[in-house]
PDB file of C-alpha atoms in Angstrom:
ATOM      1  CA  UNK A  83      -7.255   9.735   9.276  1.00 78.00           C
ATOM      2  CA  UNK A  84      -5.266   9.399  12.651  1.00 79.00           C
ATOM      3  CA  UNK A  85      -4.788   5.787  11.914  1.00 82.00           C
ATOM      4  CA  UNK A  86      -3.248   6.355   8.756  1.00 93.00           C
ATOM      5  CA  UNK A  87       0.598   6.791   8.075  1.00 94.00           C
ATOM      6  CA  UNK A  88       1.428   8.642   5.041  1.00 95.00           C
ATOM      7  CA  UNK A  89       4.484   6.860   3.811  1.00 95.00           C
ATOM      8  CA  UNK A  90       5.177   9.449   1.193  1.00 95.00           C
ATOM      9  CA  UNK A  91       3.309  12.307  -1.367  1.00 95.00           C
ATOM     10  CA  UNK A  92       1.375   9.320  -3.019  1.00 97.00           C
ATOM     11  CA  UNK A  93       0.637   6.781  -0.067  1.00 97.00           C
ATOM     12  CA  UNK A  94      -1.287   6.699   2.767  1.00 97.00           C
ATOM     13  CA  UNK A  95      -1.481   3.217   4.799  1.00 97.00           C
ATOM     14  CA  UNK A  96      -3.908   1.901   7.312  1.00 95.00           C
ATOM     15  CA  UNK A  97      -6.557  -0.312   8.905  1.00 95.00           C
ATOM     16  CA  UNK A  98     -10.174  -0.449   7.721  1.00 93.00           C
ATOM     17  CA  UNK A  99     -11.433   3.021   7.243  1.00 94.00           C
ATOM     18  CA  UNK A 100     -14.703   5.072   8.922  1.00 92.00           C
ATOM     19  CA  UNK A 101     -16.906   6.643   7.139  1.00 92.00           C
ATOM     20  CA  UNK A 102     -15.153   9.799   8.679  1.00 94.00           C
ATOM     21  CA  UNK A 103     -11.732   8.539   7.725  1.00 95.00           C
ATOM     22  CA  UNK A 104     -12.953   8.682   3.954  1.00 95.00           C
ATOM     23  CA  UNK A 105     -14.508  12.342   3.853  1.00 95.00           C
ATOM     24  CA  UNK A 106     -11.006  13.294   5.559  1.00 95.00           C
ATOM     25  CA  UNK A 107      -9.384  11.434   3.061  1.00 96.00           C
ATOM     26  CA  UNK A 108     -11.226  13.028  -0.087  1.00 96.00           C
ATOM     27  CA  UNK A 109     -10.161  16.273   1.845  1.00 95.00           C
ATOM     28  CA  UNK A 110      -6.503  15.640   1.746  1.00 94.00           C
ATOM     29  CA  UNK A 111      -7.027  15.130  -2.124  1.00 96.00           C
ATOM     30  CA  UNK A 112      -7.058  11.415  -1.927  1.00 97.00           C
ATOM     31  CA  UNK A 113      -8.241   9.876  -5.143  1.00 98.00           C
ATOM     32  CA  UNK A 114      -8.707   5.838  -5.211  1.00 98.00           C
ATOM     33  CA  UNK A 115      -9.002   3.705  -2.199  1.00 97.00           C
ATOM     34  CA  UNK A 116      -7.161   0.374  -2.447  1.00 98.00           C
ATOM     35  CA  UNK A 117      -9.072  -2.468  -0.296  1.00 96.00           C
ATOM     36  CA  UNK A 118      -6.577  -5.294   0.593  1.00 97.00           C
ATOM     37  CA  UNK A 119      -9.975  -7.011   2.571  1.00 94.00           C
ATOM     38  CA  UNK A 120     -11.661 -10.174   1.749  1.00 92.00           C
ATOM     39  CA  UNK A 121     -15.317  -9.242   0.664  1.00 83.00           C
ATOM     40  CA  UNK A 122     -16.408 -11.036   3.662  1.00 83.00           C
ATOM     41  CA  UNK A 123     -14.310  -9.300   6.147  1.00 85.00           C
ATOM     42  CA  UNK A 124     -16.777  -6.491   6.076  1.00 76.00           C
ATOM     43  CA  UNK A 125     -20.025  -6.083   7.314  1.00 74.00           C
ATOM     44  CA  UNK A 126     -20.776  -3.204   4.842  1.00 77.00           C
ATOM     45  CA  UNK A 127     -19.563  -2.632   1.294  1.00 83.00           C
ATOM     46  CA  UNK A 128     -16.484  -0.622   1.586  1.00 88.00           C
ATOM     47  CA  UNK A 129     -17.123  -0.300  -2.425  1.00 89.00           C
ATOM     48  CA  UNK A 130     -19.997   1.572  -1.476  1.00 89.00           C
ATOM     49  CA  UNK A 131     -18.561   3.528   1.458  1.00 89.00           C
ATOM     50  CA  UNK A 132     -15.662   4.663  -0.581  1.00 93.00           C
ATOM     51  CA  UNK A 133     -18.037   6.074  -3.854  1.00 91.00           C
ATOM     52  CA  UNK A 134     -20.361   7.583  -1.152  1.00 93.00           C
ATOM     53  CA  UNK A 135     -17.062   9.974  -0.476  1.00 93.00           C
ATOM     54  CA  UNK A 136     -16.565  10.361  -4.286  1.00 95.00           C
ATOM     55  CA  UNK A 137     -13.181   8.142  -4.684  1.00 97.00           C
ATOM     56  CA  UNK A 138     -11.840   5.896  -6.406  1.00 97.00           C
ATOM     57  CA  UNK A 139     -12.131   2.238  -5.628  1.00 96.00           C
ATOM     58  CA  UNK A 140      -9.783  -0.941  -6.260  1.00 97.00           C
ATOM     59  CA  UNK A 141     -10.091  -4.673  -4.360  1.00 95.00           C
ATOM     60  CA  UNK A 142      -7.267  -6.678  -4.740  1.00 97.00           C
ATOM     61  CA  UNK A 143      -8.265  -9.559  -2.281  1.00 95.00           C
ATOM     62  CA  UNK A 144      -5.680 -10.407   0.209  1.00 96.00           C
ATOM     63  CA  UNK A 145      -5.939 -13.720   2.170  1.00 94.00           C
ATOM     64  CA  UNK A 146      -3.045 -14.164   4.435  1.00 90.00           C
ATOM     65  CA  UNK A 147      -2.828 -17.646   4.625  1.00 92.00           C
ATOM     66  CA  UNK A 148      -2.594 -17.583   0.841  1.00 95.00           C
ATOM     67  CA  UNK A 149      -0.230 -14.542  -0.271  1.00 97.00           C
ATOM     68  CA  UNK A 150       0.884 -14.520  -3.920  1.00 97.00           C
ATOM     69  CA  UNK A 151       3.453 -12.783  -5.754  1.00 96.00           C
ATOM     70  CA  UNK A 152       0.536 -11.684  -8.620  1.00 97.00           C
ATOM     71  CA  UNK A 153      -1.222  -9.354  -4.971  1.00 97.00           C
ATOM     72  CA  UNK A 154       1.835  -7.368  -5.646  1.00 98.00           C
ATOM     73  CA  UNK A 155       1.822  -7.263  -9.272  1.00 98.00           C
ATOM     74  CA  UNK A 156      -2.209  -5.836  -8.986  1.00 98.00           C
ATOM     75  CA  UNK A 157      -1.411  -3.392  -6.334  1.00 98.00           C
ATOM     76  CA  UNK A 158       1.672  -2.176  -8.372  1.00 98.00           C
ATOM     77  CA  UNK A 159      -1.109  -2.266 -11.347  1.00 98.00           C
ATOM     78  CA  UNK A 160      -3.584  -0.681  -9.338  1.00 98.00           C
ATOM     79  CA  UNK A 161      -1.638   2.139  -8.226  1.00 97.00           C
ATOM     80  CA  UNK A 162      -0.265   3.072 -11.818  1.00 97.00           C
ATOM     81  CA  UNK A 163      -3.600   2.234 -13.188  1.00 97.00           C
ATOM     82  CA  UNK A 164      -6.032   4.579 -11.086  1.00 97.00           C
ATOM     83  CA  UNK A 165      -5.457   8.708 -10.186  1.00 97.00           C
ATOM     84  CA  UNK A 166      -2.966   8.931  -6.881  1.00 97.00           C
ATOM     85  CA  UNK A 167      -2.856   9.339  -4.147  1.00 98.00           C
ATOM     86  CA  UNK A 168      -4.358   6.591  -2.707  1.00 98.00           C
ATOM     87  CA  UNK A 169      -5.565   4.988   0.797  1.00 98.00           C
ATOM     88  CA  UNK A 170      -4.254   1.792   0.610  1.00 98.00           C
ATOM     89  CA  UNK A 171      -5.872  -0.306   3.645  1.00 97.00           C
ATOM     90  CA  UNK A 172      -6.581  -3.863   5.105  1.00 95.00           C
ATOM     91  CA  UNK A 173      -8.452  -4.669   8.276  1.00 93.00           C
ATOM     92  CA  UNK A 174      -5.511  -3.336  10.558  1.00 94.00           C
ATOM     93  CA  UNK A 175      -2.715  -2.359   7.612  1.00 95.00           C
ATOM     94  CA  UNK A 176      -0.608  -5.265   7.975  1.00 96.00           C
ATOM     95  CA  UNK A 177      -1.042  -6.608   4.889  1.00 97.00           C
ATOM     96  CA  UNK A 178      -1.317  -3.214   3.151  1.00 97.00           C
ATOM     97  CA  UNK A 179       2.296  -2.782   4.987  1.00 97.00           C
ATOM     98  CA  UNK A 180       3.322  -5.943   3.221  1.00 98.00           C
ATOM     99  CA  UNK A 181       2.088  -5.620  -0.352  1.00 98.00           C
ATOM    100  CA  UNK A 182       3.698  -2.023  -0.280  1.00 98.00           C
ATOM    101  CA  UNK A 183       6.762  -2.960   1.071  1.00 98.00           C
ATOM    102  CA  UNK A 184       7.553  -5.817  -1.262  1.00 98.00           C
ATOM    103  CA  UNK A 185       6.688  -3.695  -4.091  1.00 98.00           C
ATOM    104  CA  UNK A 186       9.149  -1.474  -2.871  1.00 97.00           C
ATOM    105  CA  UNK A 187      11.790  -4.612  -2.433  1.00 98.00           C
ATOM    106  CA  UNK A 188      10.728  -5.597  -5.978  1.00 96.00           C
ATOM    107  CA  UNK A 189      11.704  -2.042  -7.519  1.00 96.00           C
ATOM    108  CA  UNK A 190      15.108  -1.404  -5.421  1.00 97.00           C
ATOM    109  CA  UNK A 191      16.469  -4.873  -4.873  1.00 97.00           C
ATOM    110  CA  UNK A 192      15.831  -4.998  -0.914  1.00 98.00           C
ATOM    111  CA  UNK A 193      16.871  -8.237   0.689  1.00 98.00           C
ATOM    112  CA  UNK A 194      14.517  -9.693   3.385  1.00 98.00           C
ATOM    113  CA  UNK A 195      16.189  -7.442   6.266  1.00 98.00           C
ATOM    114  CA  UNK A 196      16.090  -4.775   4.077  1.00 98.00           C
ATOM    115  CA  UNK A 197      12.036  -5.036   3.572  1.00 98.00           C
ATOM    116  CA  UNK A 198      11.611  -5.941   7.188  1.00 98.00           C
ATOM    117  CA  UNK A 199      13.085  -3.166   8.461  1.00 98.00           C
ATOM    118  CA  UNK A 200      11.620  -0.740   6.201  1.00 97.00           C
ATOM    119  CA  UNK A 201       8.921  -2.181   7.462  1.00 97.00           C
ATOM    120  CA  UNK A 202       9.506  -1.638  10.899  1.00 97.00           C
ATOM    121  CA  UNK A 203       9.912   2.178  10.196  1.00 96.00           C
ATOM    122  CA  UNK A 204       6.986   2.699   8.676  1.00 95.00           C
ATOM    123  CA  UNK A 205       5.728   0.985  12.298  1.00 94.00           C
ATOM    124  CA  UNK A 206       4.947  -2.609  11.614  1.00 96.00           C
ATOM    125  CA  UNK A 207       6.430  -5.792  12.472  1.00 97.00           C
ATOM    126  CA  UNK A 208       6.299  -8.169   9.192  1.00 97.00           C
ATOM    127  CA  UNK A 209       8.504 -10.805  11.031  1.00 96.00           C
ATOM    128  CA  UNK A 210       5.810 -11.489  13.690  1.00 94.00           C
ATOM    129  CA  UNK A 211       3.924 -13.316  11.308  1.00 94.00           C
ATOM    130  CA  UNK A 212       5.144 -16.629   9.869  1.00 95.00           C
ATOM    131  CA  UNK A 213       3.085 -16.011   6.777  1.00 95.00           C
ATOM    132  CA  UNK A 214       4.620 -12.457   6.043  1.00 97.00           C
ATOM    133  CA  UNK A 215       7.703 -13.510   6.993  1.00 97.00           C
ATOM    134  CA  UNK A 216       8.165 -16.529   4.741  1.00 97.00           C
ATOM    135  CA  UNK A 217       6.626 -14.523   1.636  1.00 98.00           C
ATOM    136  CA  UNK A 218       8.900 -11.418   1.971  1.00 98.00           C
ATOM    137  CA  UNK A 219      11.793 -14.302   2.048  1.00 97.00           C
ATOM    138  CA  UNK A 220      10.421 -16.044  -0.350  1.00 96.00           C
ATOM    139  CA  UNK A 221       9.967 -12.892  -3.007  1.00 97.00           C
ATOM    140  CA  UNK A 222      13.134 -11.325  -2.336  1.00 97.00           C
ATOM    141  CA  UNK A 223      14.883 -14.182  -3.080  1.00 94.00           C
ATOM    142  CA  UNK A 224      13.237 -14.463  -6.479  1.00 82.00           C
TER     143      UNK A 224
END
């Protein structure tokens, strides 16, 4: 669980998890694992990986050259939906970072700078990305 940040009692955020990553994970009392991957991003089920480990598992399929508004909505459904706390992941967390961090705009009225550098403490860079940087303008402005 190096790789992971825990962003607070509920949340821990990272890249694609190891089969290690997951027993630590069950060990720190983590409950559902919340896959931001495409199902063909991975050359093993990660559905399968996680309920090897005994947790919880959500997909909410993230393609980041085609972000939507409703990814947030499910990740905000999956995390009040399914027993906390949760691995939320992606291939290398970027994406993770961005789902979480426009919930987080969504529920406390963050402007764009605001969610980028939120961002930026939790340690990534939403504004390198055209993509990510568009969408968080676009849904804070909404």
């Amino acid at each position: 669980m190096a790789t992971f940040k825990q962003i607070d009692e509920q949340i821990f955020l990272g890249s694609q998890p190891a089969q290690q990553d997951l027993k630590e994970a069950k060990a720190l009392g983590i409950q559902t694992v919340i896959d931001l991957r495409m199902p063909a991003e991975s050359h093993t089920s990660n559905e399968e990986m996680t309920s090897s480990n005994d947790l919880g598992y959500v997909n909410i399929p993230v393609n980041k050259s085609a972000l939507a508004a409703r990814q947030i909505d499910e990740l905000e459904h999956a995390i009040s939906g399914t027993p906390g706390p949760y691995l939320v992941h992606c291939a290398t967390g970027a994406r993770a970072a961005l789902l979480l961090m426009l919930s987080r705009a969504r529920q406390n009225k963050w402007t764009a700078e605001q969610t980028f550098t939120e961002a930026r403490r939790i340690g990534y860079n939403l504004e390198d990305s055209d993509n990510f940087s568009g969408f968080v303008r676009e849904v804070t402005a909404s």
